[in-house]
Amino acid sequence: MKDKKSSFLALSRRTFLTMASLGAIALGLGVGPSASFAAEAAKGQNILIIYFSHSGNTRTIAEQIHSRTGGDIVELKTVQPYPDDYNTTVDMAQKEKTEHARPAITTELTDLAKYDTVFLGFPNWWGTIPMAYYTLLEKYDLGNKIVIPFVTHGGSAFGSSLNDLKRLCPKARFKEGLAVRGSRVKSAQKDVDKWLSKLGLASE
């Protein structure tokens, strides 16, 4: 994160131009929803990317986002790792969903208050978020932060995950999410860039 404690007299030419640009935004010169969101999200680049990944697909998308937005990136991990065997993990995920389980997690979110924008990434497990996200979001209140979801899937996109996330984060301001087929994650950077640009987080 950039140091915000420098005095006005010590402002660099680049910082001055940035402030002037934001001043134009404040005056309403050619501003749309994307521009206002970009100005808000650009405050010190206070971005946090959280992702849960078993096969590595969601991790790949999270890293593609991180390469464009910067900020901090955190992996959501459970105390008991899921088996490497796909079918065994599928069965375990179904059992956890049926039983409304709250798997214990090792992930801790420190200094959560400093983040304005939080990306939440996950694979679609049985039509929704992995149950570890329930554990996380019931422990950490995202309040009215900007929340941007992204999902990897085999054909069912977000399923019911968006509604479930909104119930877990009722005060959050949700932005348009991104769904990527698991078979396309390695070639998804252009889609990620287009999505981030649409949100006002233009790729560099």
PDB file of N, CA and C in Angstrom, residues 98-197:
ATOM      1  N   THR A  98     -25.129 -30.884   2.672  1.00  0.00           N
ATOM      2  CA  THR A  98     -26.341 -31.492   3.225  1.00  0.00           C
ATOM      3  C   THR A  98     -26.443 -31.282   4.728  1.00  0.00           C
ATOM      4  N   GLU A  99     -25.293 -31.349   5.382  1.00  0.00           N
ATOM      5  CA  GLU A  99     -25.264 -31.231   6.849  1.00  0.00           C
ATOM      6  C   GLU A  99     -25.066 -29.792   7.320  1.00  0.00           C
ATOM      7  N   HIS A 100     -25.033 -28.840   6.383  1.00  0.00           N
ATOM      8  CA  HIS A 100     -24.804 -27.425   6.726  1.00  0.00           C
ATOM      9  C   HIS A 100     -23.541 -27.278   7.566  1.00  0.00           C
ATOM     10  N   ALA A 101     -22.516 -27.980   7.152  1.00  0.00           N
ATOM     11  CA  ALA A 101     -21.263 -28.006   7.909  1.00  0.00           C
ATOM     12  C   ALA A 101     -20.556 -26.659   7.856  1.00  0.00           C
ATOM     13  N   ARG A 102     -19.738 -26.430   8.855  1.00  0.00           N
ATOM     14  CA  ARG A 102     -18.879 -25.256   8.909  1.00  0.00           C
ATOM     15  C   ARG A 102     -17.447 -25.759   9.133  1.00  0.00           C
ATOM     16  N   PRO A 103     -16.767 -26.150   8.052  1.00  0.00           N
ATOM     17  CA  PRO A 103     -15.418 -26.692   8.199  1.00  0.00           C
ATOM     18  C   PRO A 103     -14.481 -25.696   8.883  1.00  0.00           C
ATOM     19  N   ALA A 104     -13.673 -26.187   9.791  1.00  0.00           N
ATOM     20  CA  ALA A 104     -12.701 -25.315  10.453  1.00  0.00           C
ATOM     21  C   ALA A 104     -11.689 -24.831   9.426  1.00  0.00           C
ATOM     22  N   ILE A 105     -11.287 -23.567   9.546  1.00  0.00           N
ATOM     23  CA  ILE A 105     -10.350 -22.971   8.591  1.00  0.00           C
ATOM     24  C   ILE A 105      -9.102 -22.471   9.308  1.00  0.00           C
ATOM     25  N   THR A 106      -8.017 -22.431   8.567  1.00  0.00           N
ATOM     26  CA  THR A 106      -6.769 -21.891   9.104  1.00  0.00           C
ATOM     27  C   THR A 106      -6.579 -20.435   8.726  1.00  0.00           C
ATOM     28  N   THR A 107      -7.327 -19.960   7.752  1.00  0.00           N
ATOM     29  CA  THR A 107      -7.174 -18.603   7.227  1.00  0.00           C
ATOM     30  C   THR A 107      -7.646 -17.560   8.219  1.00  0.00           C
ATOM     31  N   GLU A 108      -6.827 -16.536   8.411  1.00  0.00           N
ATOM     32  CA  GLU A 108      -7.199 -15.400   9.248  1.00  0.00           C
ATOM     33  C   GLU A 108      -7.087 -14.123   8.418  1.00  0.00           C
ATOM     34  N   LEU A 109      -8.055 -13.251   8.574  1.00  0.00           N
ATOM     35  CA  LEU A 109      -8.055 -11.978   7.849  1.00  0.00           C
ATOM     36  C   LEU A 109      -7.652 -10.875   8.812  1.00  0.00           C
ATOM     37  N   THR A 110      -6.413 -10.405   8.688  1.00  0.00           N
ATOM     38  CA  THR A 110      -5.920  -9.341   9.562  1.00  0.00           C
ATOM     39  C   THR A 110      -6.097  -7.994   8.881  1.00  0.00           C
ATOM     40  N   ASP A 111      -6.345  -6.976   9.683  1.00  0.00           N
ATOM     41  CA  ASP A 111      -6.516  -5.610   9.158  1.00  0.00           C
ATOM     42  C   ASP A 111      -7.598  -5.538   8.089  1.00  0.00           C
ATOM     43  N   LEU A 112      -8.682  -6.263   8.291  1.00  0.00           N
ATOM     44  CA  LEU A 112      -9.754  -6.282   7.293  1.00  0.00           C
ATOM     45  C   LEU A 112     -10.323  -4.896   7.045  1.00  0.00           C
ATOM     46  N   ALA A 113     -10.281  -4.053   8.056  1.00  0.00           N
ATOM     47  CA  ALA A 113     -10.873  -2.723   7.933  1.00  0.00           C
ATOM     48  C   ALA A 113     -10.197  -1.866   6.865  1.00  0.00           C
ATOM     49  N   LYS A 114      -8.954  -2.165   6.523  1.00  0.00           N
ATOM     50  CA  LYS A 114      -8.241  -1.310   5.568  1.00  0.00           C
ATOM     51  C   LYS A 114      -8.641  -1.554   4.114  1.00  0.00           C
ATOM     52  N   TYR A 115      -9.413  -2.619   3.875  1.00  0.00           N
ATOM     53  CA  TYR A 115      -9.781  -2.943   2.503  1.00  0.00           C
ATOM     54  C   TYR A 115     -11.139  -2.346   2.143  1.00  0.00           C
ATOM     55  N   ASP A 116     -11.198  -1.744   0.960  1.00  0.00           N
ATOM     56  CA  ASP A 116     -12.450  -1.184   0.446  1.00  0.00           C
ATOM     57  C   ASP A 116     -13.160  -2.165  -0.485  1.00  0.00           C
ATOM     58  N   THR A 117     -12.355  -2.969  -1.193  1.00  0.00           N
ATOM     59  CA  THR A 117     -12.875  -3.869  -2.219  1.00  0.00           C
ATOM     60  C   THR A 117     -12.373  -5.280  -1.953  1.00  0.00           C
ATOM     61  N   VAL A 118     -13.301  -6.253  -1.947  1.00  0.00           N
ATOM     62  CA  VAL A 118     -12.934  -7.644  -1.671  1.00  0.00           C
ATOM     63  C   VAL A 118     -13.442  -8.531  -2.801  1.00  0.00           C
ATOM     64  N   PHE A 119     -12.530  -9.206  -3.472  1.00  0.00           N
ATOM     65  CA  PHE A 119     -12.883 -10.238  -4.446  1.00  0.00           C
ATOM     66  C   PHE A 119     -13.037 -11.562  -3.704  1.00  0.00           C
ATOM     67  N   LEU A 120     -14.086 -12.307  -4.041  1.00  0.00           N
ATOM     68  CA  LEU A 120     -14.314 -13.626  -3.445  1.00  0.00           C
ATOM     69  C   LEU A 120     -14.347 -14.660  -4.565  1.00  0.00           C
ATOM     70  N   GLY A 121     -13.374 -15.572  -4.568  1.00  0.00           N
ATOM     71  CA  GLY A 121     -13.291 -16.572  -5.621  1.00  0.00           C
ATOM     72  C   GLY A 121     -13.473 -17.985  -5.100  1.00  0.00           C
ATOM     73  N   PHE A 122     -14.104 -18.830  -5.913  1.00  0.00           N
ATOM     74  CA  PHE A 122     -14.426 -20.182  -5.461  1.00  0.00           C
ATOM     75  C   PHE A 122     -14.832 -21.053  -6.643  1.00  0.00           C
ATOM     76  N   PRO A 123     -14.703 -22.361  -6.494  1.00  0.00           N
ATOM     77  CA  PRO A 123     -15.298 -23.273  -7.476  1.00  0.00           C
ATOM     78  C   PRO A 123     -16.769 -23.488  -7.126  1.00  0.00           C
ATOM     79  N   ASN A 124     -17.569 -23.755  -8.119  1.00  0.00           N
ATOM     80  CA  ASN A 124     -18.973 -24.094  -7.870  1.00  0.00           C
ATOM     81  C   ASN A 124     -19.033 -25.536  -7.365  1.00  0.00           C
ATOM     82  N   TRP A 125     -19.372 -25.683  -6.087  1.00  0.00           N
ATOM     83  CA  TRP A 125     -19.505 -27.013  -5.489  1.00  0.00           C
ATOM     84  C   TRP A 125     -20.974 -27.268  -5.171  1.00  0.00           C
ATOM     85  N   TRP A 126     -21.560 -28.194  -5.898  1.00  0.00           N
ATOM     86  CA  TRP A 126     -22.962 -28.547  -5.707  1.00  0.00           C
ATOM     87  C   TRP A 126     -23.867 -27.320  -5.791  1.00  0.00           C
ATOM     88  N   GLY A 127     -23.562 -26.468  -6.776  1.00  0.00           N
ATOM     89  CA  GLY A 127     -24.448 -25.344  -7.077  1.00  0.00           C
ATOM     90  C   GLY A 127     -24.219 -24.097  -6.267  1.00  0.00           C
ATOM     91  N   THR A 128     -23.188 -24.078  -5.410  1.00  0.00           N
ATOM     92  CA  THR A 128     -22.990 -22.890  -4.583  1.00  0.00           C
ATOM     93  C   THR A 128     -21.541 -22.796  -4.122  1.00  0.00           C
ATOM     94  N   ILE A 129     -21.299 -21.956  -3.121  1.00  0.00           N
ATOM     95  CA  ILE A 129     -19.954 -21.781  -2.578  1.00  0.00           C
ATOM     96  C   ILE A 129     -19.570 -22.981  -1.714  1.00  0.00           C
ATOM     97  N   PRO A 130     -18.288 -23.308  -1.640  1.00  0.00           N
ATOM     98  CA  PRO A 130     -17.838 -24.320  -0.687  1.00  0.00           C
ATOM     99  C   PRO A 130     -18.213 -23.895   0.730  1.00  0.00           C
ATOM    100  N   MET A 131     -18.514 -24.845   1.579  1.00  0.00           N
ATOM    101  CA  MET A 131     -18.996 -24.525   2.922  1.00  0.00           C
ATOM    102  C   MET A 131     -17.959 -23.786   3.764  1.00  0.00           C
ATOM    103  N   ALA A 132     -16.702 -23.883   3.390  1.00  0.00           N
ATOM    104  CA  ALA A 132     -15.664 -23.135   4.111  1.00  0.00           C
ATOM    105  C   ALA A 132     -15.909 -21.630   4.038  1.00  0.00           C
ATOM    106  N   TYR A 133     -16.590 -21.185   2.981  1.00  0.00           N
ATOM    107  CA  TYR A 133     -16.911 -19.757   2.885  1.00  0.00           C
ATOM    108  C   TYR A 133     -17.945 -19.347   3.937  1.00  0.00           C
ATOM    109  N   TYR A 134     -18.821 -20.253   4.292  1.00  0.00           N
ATOM    110  CA  TYR A 134     -19.750 -19.948   5.381  1.00  0.00           C
ATOM    111  C   TYR A 134     -18.968 -19.724   6.671  1.00  0.00           C
ATOM    112  N   THR A 135     -17.996 -20.589   6.916  1.00  0.00           N
ATOM    113  CA  THR A 135     -17.168 -20.433   8.107  1.00  0.00           C
ATOM    114  C   THR A 135     -16.485 -19.071   8.113  1.00  0.00           C
ATOM    115  N   LEU A 136     -15.904 -18.710   6.978  1.00  0.00           N
ATOM    116  CA  LEU A 136     -15.161 -17.453   6.883  1.00  0.00           C
ATOM    117  C   LEU A 136     -16.054 -16.236   7.055  1.00  0.00           C
ATOM    118  N   LEU A 137     -17.158 -16.203   6.312  1.00  0.00           N
ATOM    119  CA  LEU A 137     -17.985 -14.994   6.273  1.00  0.00           C
ATOM    120  C   LEU A 137     -18.897 -14.853   7.483  1.00  0.00           C
ATOM    121  N   GLU A 138     -19.074 -15.928   8.230  1.00  0.00           N
ATOM    122  CA  GLU A 138     -19.783 -15.803   9.504  1.00  0.00           C
ATOM    123  C   GLU A 138     -18.842 -15.334  10.605  1.00  0.00           C
ATOM    124  N   LYS A 139     -17.551 -15.509  10.386  1.00  0.00           N
ATOM    125  CA  LYS A 139     -16.545 -15.054  11.350  1.00  0.00           C
ATOM    126  C   LYS A 139     -16.124 -13.613  11.084  1.00  0.00           C
ATOM    127  N   TYR A 140     -16.005 -13.258   9.802  1.00  0.00           N
ATOM    128  CA  TYR A 140     -15.543 -11.927   9.426  1.00  0.00           C
ATOM    129  C   TYR A 140     -16.647 -11.171   8.689  1.00  0.00           C
ATOM    130  N   ASP A 141     -17.055 -10.059   9.251  1.00  0.00           N
ATOM    131  CA  ASP A 141     -18.128  -9.242   8.682  1.00  0.00           C
ATOM    132  C   ASP A 141     -17.532  -8.292   7.638  1.00  0.00           C
ATOM    133  N   LEU A 142     -17.975  -8.414   6.405  1.00  0.00           N
ATOM    134  CA  LEU A 142     -17.481  -7.532   5.343  1.00  0.00           C
ATOM    135  C   LEU A 142     -18.204  -6.191   5.314  1.00  0.00           C
ATOM    136  N   GLY A 143     -19.233  -6.051   6.153  1.00  0.00           N
ATOM    137  CA  GLY A 143     -19.919  -4.771   6.245  1.00  0.00           C
ATOM    138  C   GLY A 143     -20.412  -4.274   4.897  1.00  0.00           C
ATOM    139  N   ASN A 144     -20.140  -2.991   4.616  1.00  0.00           N
ATOM    140  CA  ASN A 144     -20.615  -2.397   3.360  1.00  0.00           C
ATOM    141  C   ASN A 144     -19.508  -2.284   2.318  1.00  0.00           C
ATOM    142  N   LYS A 145     -18.534  -3.157   2.396  1.00  0.00           N
ATOM    143  CA  LYS A 145     -17.459  -3.144   1.412  1.00  0.00           C
ATOM    144  C   LYS A 145     -17.989  -3.512   0.025  1.00  0.00           C
ATOM    145  N   ILE A 146     -17.211  -3.141  -0.994  1.00  0.00           N
ATOM    146  CA  ILE A 146     -17.493  -3.598  -2.347  1.00  0.00           C
ATOM    147  C   ILE A 146     -17.064  -5.054  -2.437  1.00  0.00           C
ATOM    148  N   VAL A 147     -17.962  -5.926  -2.871  1.00  0.00           N
ATOM    149  CA  VAL A 147     -17.663  -7.358  -2.991  1.00  0.00           C
ATOM    150  C   VAL A 147     -17.837  -7.782  -4.448  1.00  0.00           C
ATOM    151  N   ILE A 148     -16.816  -8.439  -4.972  1.00  0.00           N
ATOM    152  CA  ILE A 148     -16.826  -8.855  -6.373  1.00  0.00           C
ATOM    153  C   ILE A 148     -16.550 -10.358  -6.431  1.00  0.00           C
ATOM    154  N   PRO A 149     -17.544 -11.162  -6.784  1.00  0.00           N
ATOM    155  CA  PRO A 149     -17.350 -12.619  -6.820  1.00  0.00           C
ATOM    156  C   PRO A 149     -16.816 -13.116  -8.156  1.00  0.00           C
ATOM    157  N   PHE A 150     -16.087 -14.220  -8.109  1.00  0.00           N
ATOM    158  CA  PHE A 150     -15.706 -14.924  -9.337  1.00  0.00           C
ATOM    159  C   PHE A 150     -15.710 -16.416  -9.058  1.00  0.00           C
ATOM    160  N   VAL A 151     -16.116 -17.187 -10.069  1.00  0.00           N
ATOM    161  CA  VAL A 151     -16.326 -18.617  -9.882  1.00  0.00           C
ATOM    162  C   VAL A 151     -15.746 -19.399 -11.053  1.00  0.00           C
ATOM    163  N   THR A 152     -15.225 -20.579 -10.763  1.00  0.00           N
ATOM    164  CA  THR A 152     -14.867 -21.533 -11.812  1.00  0.00           C
ATOM    165  C   THR A 152     -15.869 -22.678 -11.745  1.00  0.00           C
ATOM    166  N   HIS A 153     -16.217 -23.218 -12.911  1.00  0.00           N
ATOM    167  CA  HIS A 153     -17.332 -24.164 -12.922  1.00  0.00           C
ATOM    168  C   HIS A 153     -17.221 -25.115 -14.105  1.00  0.00           C
ATOM    169  N   GLY A 154     -18.090 -26.121 -14.088  1.00  0.00           N
ATOM    170  CA  GLY A 154     -18.123 -27.099 -15.166  1.00  0.00           C
ATOM    171  C   GLY A 154     -19.299 -26.927 -16.090  1.00  0.00           C
ATOM    172  N   GLY A 155     -20.064 -25.833 -15.909  1.00  0.00           N
ATOM    173  CA  GLY A 155     -21.207 -25.587 -16.784  1.00  0.00           C
ATOM    174  C   GLY A 155     -22.372 -24.890 -16.115  1.00  0.00           C
ATOM    175  N   SER A 156     -22.362 -24.807 -14.788  1.00  0.00           N
ATOM    176  CA  SER A 156     -23.504 -24.217 -14.075  1.00  0.00           C
ATOM    177  C   SER A 156     -23.231 -22.815 -13.567  1.00  0.00           C
ATOM    178  N   ALA A 157     -22.114 -22.218 -13.990  1.00  0.00           N
ATOM    179  CA  ALA A 157     -21.783 -20.837 -13.631  1.00  0.00           C
ATOM    180  C   ALA A 157     -21.884 -20.608 -12.123  1.00  0.00           C
ATOM    181  N   PHE A 158     -22.609 -19.548 -11.715  1.00  0.00           N
ATOM    182  CA  PHE A 158     -22.681 -19.216 -10.292  1.00  0.00           C
ATOM    183  C   PHE A 158     -23.675 -20.085  -9.519  1.00  0.00           C
ATOM    184  N   GLY A 159     -24.617 -20.723 -10.209  1.00  0.00           N
ATOM    185  CA  GLY A 159     -25.635 -21.475  -9.493  1.00  0.00           C
ATOM    186  C   GLY A 159     -26.376 -20.565  -8.528  1.00  0.00           C
ATOM    187  N   SER A 160     -26.504 -20.982  -7.280  1.00  0.00           N
ATOM    188  CA  SER A 160     -27.176 -20.165  -6.259  1.00  0.00           C
ATOM    189  C   SER A 160     -26.185 -19.412  -5.382  1.00  0.00           C
ATOM    190  N   SER A 161     -24.910 -19.428  -5.778  1.00  0.00           N
ATOM    191  CA  SER A 161     -23.871 -18.863  -4.907  1.00  0.00           C
ATOM    192  C   SER A 161     -24.031 -17.367  -4.665  1.00  0.00           C
ATOM    193  N   LEU A 162     -24.497 -16.620  -5.666  1.00  0.00           N
ATOM    194  CA  LEU A 162     -24.643 -15.180  -5.470  1.00  0.00           C
ATOM    195  C   LEU A 162     -25.681 -14.869  -4.398  1.00  0.00           C
ATOM    196  N   ASN A 163     -26.804 -15.569  -4.437  1.00  0.00           N
ATOM    197  CA  ASN A 163     -27.821 -15.365  -3.408  1.00  0.00           C
ATOM    198  C   ASN A 163     -27.298 -15.759  -2.034  1.00  0.00           C
ATOM    199  N   ASP A 164     -26.529 -16.841  -1.989  1.00  0.00           N
ATOM    200  CA  ASP A 164     -25.982 -17.289  -0.706  1.00  0.00           C
ATOM    201  C   ASP A 164     -24.977 -16.282  -0.163  1.00  0.00           C
ATOM    202  N   LEU A 165     -24.151 -15.732  -1.045  1.00  0.00           N
ATOM    203  CA  LEU A 165     -23.192 -14.725  -0.605  1.00  0.00           C
ATOM    204  C   LEU A 165     -23.889 -13.461  -0.109  1.00  0.00           C
ATOM    205  N   LYS A 166     -24.959 -13.075  -0.785  1.00  0.00           N
ATOM    206  CA  LYS A 166     -25.683 -11.875  -0.369  1.00  0.00           C
ATOM    207  C   LYS A 166     -26.360 -12.067   0.977  1.00  0.00           C
ATOM    208  N   ARG A 167     -26.758 -13.288   1.267  1.00  0.00           N
ATOM    209  CA  ARG A 167     -27.321 -13.554   2.594  1.00  0.00           C
ATOM    210  C   ARG A 167     -26.231 -13.497   3.666  1.00  0.00           C
ATOM    211  N   LEU A 168     -25.033 -13.929   3.313  1.00  0.00           N
ATOM    212  CA  LEU A 168     -23.925 -13.896   4.265  1.00  0.00           C
ATOM    213  C   LEU A 168     -23.362 -12.491   4.434  1.00  0.00           C
ATOM    214  N   CYS A 169     -23.504 -11.669   3.417  1.00  0.00           N
ATOM    215  CA  CYS A 169     -22.961 -10.296   3.438  1.00  0.00           C
ATOM    216  C   CYS A 169     -24.073  -9.317   3.065  1.00  0.00           C
ATOM    217  N   PRO A 170     -25.078  -9.168   3.915  1.00  0.00           N
ATOM    218  CA  PRO A 170     -26.279  -8.403   3.538  1.00  0.00           C
ATOM    219  C   PRO A 170     -26.043  -6.915   3.306  1.00  0.00           C
ATOM    220  N   LYS A 171     -24.984  -6.360   3.871  1.00  0.00           N
ATOM    221  CA  LYS A 171     -24.736  -4.924   3.721  1.00  0.00           C
ATOM    222  C   LYS A 171     -23.728  -4.614   2.615  1.00  0.00           C
ATOM    223  N   ALA A 172     -23.110  -5.631   2.091  1.00  0.00           N
ATOM    224  CA  ALA A 172     -22.067  -5.428   1.082  1.00  0.00           C
ATOM    225  C   ALA A 172     -22.661  -4.897  -0.217  1.00  0.00           C
ATOM    226  N   ARG A 173     -21.834  -4.216  -0.970  1.00  0.00           N
ATOM    227  CA  ARG A 173     -22.223  -3.672  -2.276  1.00  0.00           C
ATOM    228  C   ARG A 173     -21.622  -4.575  -3.348  1.00  0.00           C
ATOM    229  N   PHE A 174     -22.445  -5.430  -3.907  1.00  0.00           N
ATOM    230  CA  PHE A 174     -21.977  -6.414  -4.869  1.00  0.00           C
ATOM    231  C   PHE A 174     -21.852  -5.807  -6.261  1.00  0.00           C
ATOM    232  N   LYS A 175     -20.746  -6.135  -6.928  1.00  0.00           N
ATOM    233  CA  LYS A 175     -20.525  -5.751  -8.313  1.00  0.00           C
ATOM    234  C   LYS A 175     -20.604  -6.993  -9.192  1.00  0.00           C
ATOM    235  N   GLU A 176     -20.669  -6.778 -10.488  1.00  0.00           N
ATOM    236  CA  GLU A 176     -20.815  -7.876 -11.442  1.00  0.00           C
ATOM    237  C   GLU A 176     -19.674  -8.888 -11.302  1.00  0.00           C
ATOM    238  N   GLY A 177     -20.040 -10.160 -11.193  1.00  0.00           N
ATOM    239  CA  GLY A 177     -19.044 -11.206 -11.041  1.00  0.00           C
ATOM    240  C   GLY A 177     -18.608 -11.797 -12.367  1.00  0.00           C
ATOM    241  N   LEU A 178     -17.661 -12.727 -12.276  1.00  0.00           N
ATOM    242  CA  LEU A 178     -17.139 -13.392 -13.466  1.00  0.00           C
ATOM    243  C   LEU A 178     -17.191 -14.898 -13.269  1.00  0.00           C
ATOM    244  N   ALA A 179     -17.763 -15.609 -14.248  1.00  0.00           N
ATOM    245  CA  ALA A 179     -17.814 -17.071 -14.232  1.00  0.00           C
ATOM    246  C   ALA A 179     -16.932 -17.603 -15.354  1.00  0.00           C
ATOM    247  N   VAL A 180     -16.028 -18.516 -15.016  1.00  0.00           N
ATOM    248  CA  VAL A 180     -15.097 -19.074 -15.996  1.00  0.00           C
ATOM    249  C   VAL A 180     -15.155 -20.600 -15.934  1.00  0.00           C
ATOM    250  N   ARG A 181     -15.344 -21.233 -17.081  1.00  0.00           N
ATOM    251  CA  ARG A 181     -15.307 -22.695 -17.125  1.00  0.00           C
ATOM    252  C   ARG A 181     -13.916 -23.193 -16.739  1.00  0.00           C
ATOM    253  N   GLY A 182     -13.914 -24.271 -15.986  1.00  0.00           N
ATOM    254  CA  GLY A 182     -12.645 -24.815 -15.542  1.00  0.00           C
ATOM    255  C   GLY A 182     -11.701 -25.159 -16.673  1.00  0.00           C
ATOM    256  N   SER A 183     -12.256 -25.545 -17.813  1.00  0.00           N
ATOM    257  CA  SER A 183     -11.431 -25.925 -18.965  1.00  0.00           C
ATOM    258  C   SER A 183     -10.799 -24.729 -19.663  1.00  0.00           C
ATOM    259  N   ARG A 184     -11.218 -23.501 -19.273  1.00  0.00           N
ATOM    260  CA  ARG A 184     -10.748 -22.307 -19.977  1.00  0.00           C
ATOM    261  C   ARG A 184      -9.916 -21.375 -19.107  1.00  0.00           C
ATOM    262  N   VAL A 185      -9.600 -21.784 -17.882  1.00  0.00           N
ATOM    263  CA  VAL A 185      -8.958 -20.841 -16.968  1.00  0.00           C
ATOM    264  C   VAL A 185      -7.585 -20.370 -17.466  1.00  0.00           C
ATOM    265  N   LYS A 186      -6.823 -21.255 -18.082  1.00  0.00           N
ATOM    266  CA  LYS A 186      -5.471 -20.892 -18.486  1.00  0.00           C
ATOM    267  C   LYS A 186      -5.446 -19.863 -19.614  1.00  0.00           C
ATOM    268  N   SER A 187      -6.542 -19.780 -20.355  1.00  0.00           N
ATOM    269  CA  SER A 187      -6.614 -18.807 -21.449  1.00  0.00           C
ATOM    270  C   SER A 187      -7.616 -17.688 -21.144  1.00  0.00           C
ATOM    271  N   ALA A 188      -7.901 -17.474 -19.875  1.00  0.00           N
ATOM    272  CA  ALA A 188      -8.976 -16.549 -19.488  1.00  0.00           C
ATOM    273  C   ALA A 188      -8.507 -15.124 -19.229  1.00  0.00           C
ATOM    274  N   GLN A 189      -7.208 -14.850 -19.357  1.00  0.00           N
ATOM    275  CA  GLN A 189      -6.728 -13.516 -18.995  1.00  0.00           C
ATOM    276  C   GLN A 189      -7.442 -12.395 -19.751  1.00  0.00           C
ATOM    277  N   LYS A 190      -7.709 -12.590 -21.042  1.00  0.00           N
ATOM    278  CA  LYS A 190      -8.406 -11.544 -21.797  1.00  0.00           C
ATOM    279  C   LYS A 190      -9.809 -11.309 -21.263  1.00  0.00           C
ATOM    280  N   ASP A 191     -10.492 -12.398 -20.875  1.00  0.00           N
ATOM    281  CA  ASP A 191     -11.830 -12.253 -20.292  1.00  0.00           C
ATOM    282  C   ASP A 191     -11.755 -11.540 -18.950  1.00  0.00           C
ATOM    283  N   VAL A 192     -10.736 -11.872 -18.181  1.00  0.00           N
ATOM    284  CA  VAL A 192     -10.533 -11.209 -16.889  1.00  0.00           C
ATOM    285  C   VAL A 192     -10.281  -9.721 -17.094  1.00  0.00           C
ATOM    286  N   ASP A 193      -9.433  -9.399 -18.064  1.00  0.00           N
ATOM    287  CA  ASP A 193      -9.113  -7.993 -18.334  1.00  0.00           C
ATOM    288  C   ASP A 193     -10.356  -7.213 -18.768  1.00  0.00           C
ATOM    289  N   LYS A 194     -11.150  -7.825 -19.639  1.00  0.00           N
ATOM    290  CA  LYS A 194     -12.374  -7.168 -20.120  1.00  0.00           C
ATOM    291  C   LYS A 194     -13.334  -6.919 -18.971  1.00  0.00           C
ATOM    292  N   TRP A 195     -13.461  -7.898 -18.103  1.00  0.00           N
ATOM    293  CA  TRP A 195     -14.344  -7.790 -16.930  1.00  0.00           C
ATOM    294  C   TRP A 195     -13.867  -6.692 -15.987  1.00  0.00           C
ATOM    295  N   LEU A 196     -12.579  -6.682 -15.683  1.00  0.00           N
ATOM    296  CA  LEU A 196     -12.035  -5.659 -14.784  1.00  0.00           C
ATOM    297  C   LEU A 196     -12.187  -4.264 -15.388  1.00  0.00           C
ATOM    298  N   SER A 197     -12.006  -4.148 -16.700  1.00  0.00           N
ATOM    299  CA  SER A 197     -12.170  -2.864 -17.370  1.00  0.00           C
ATOM    300  C   SER A 197     -13.617  -2.404 -17.270  1.00  0.00           C
TER     301      SER A 197
END
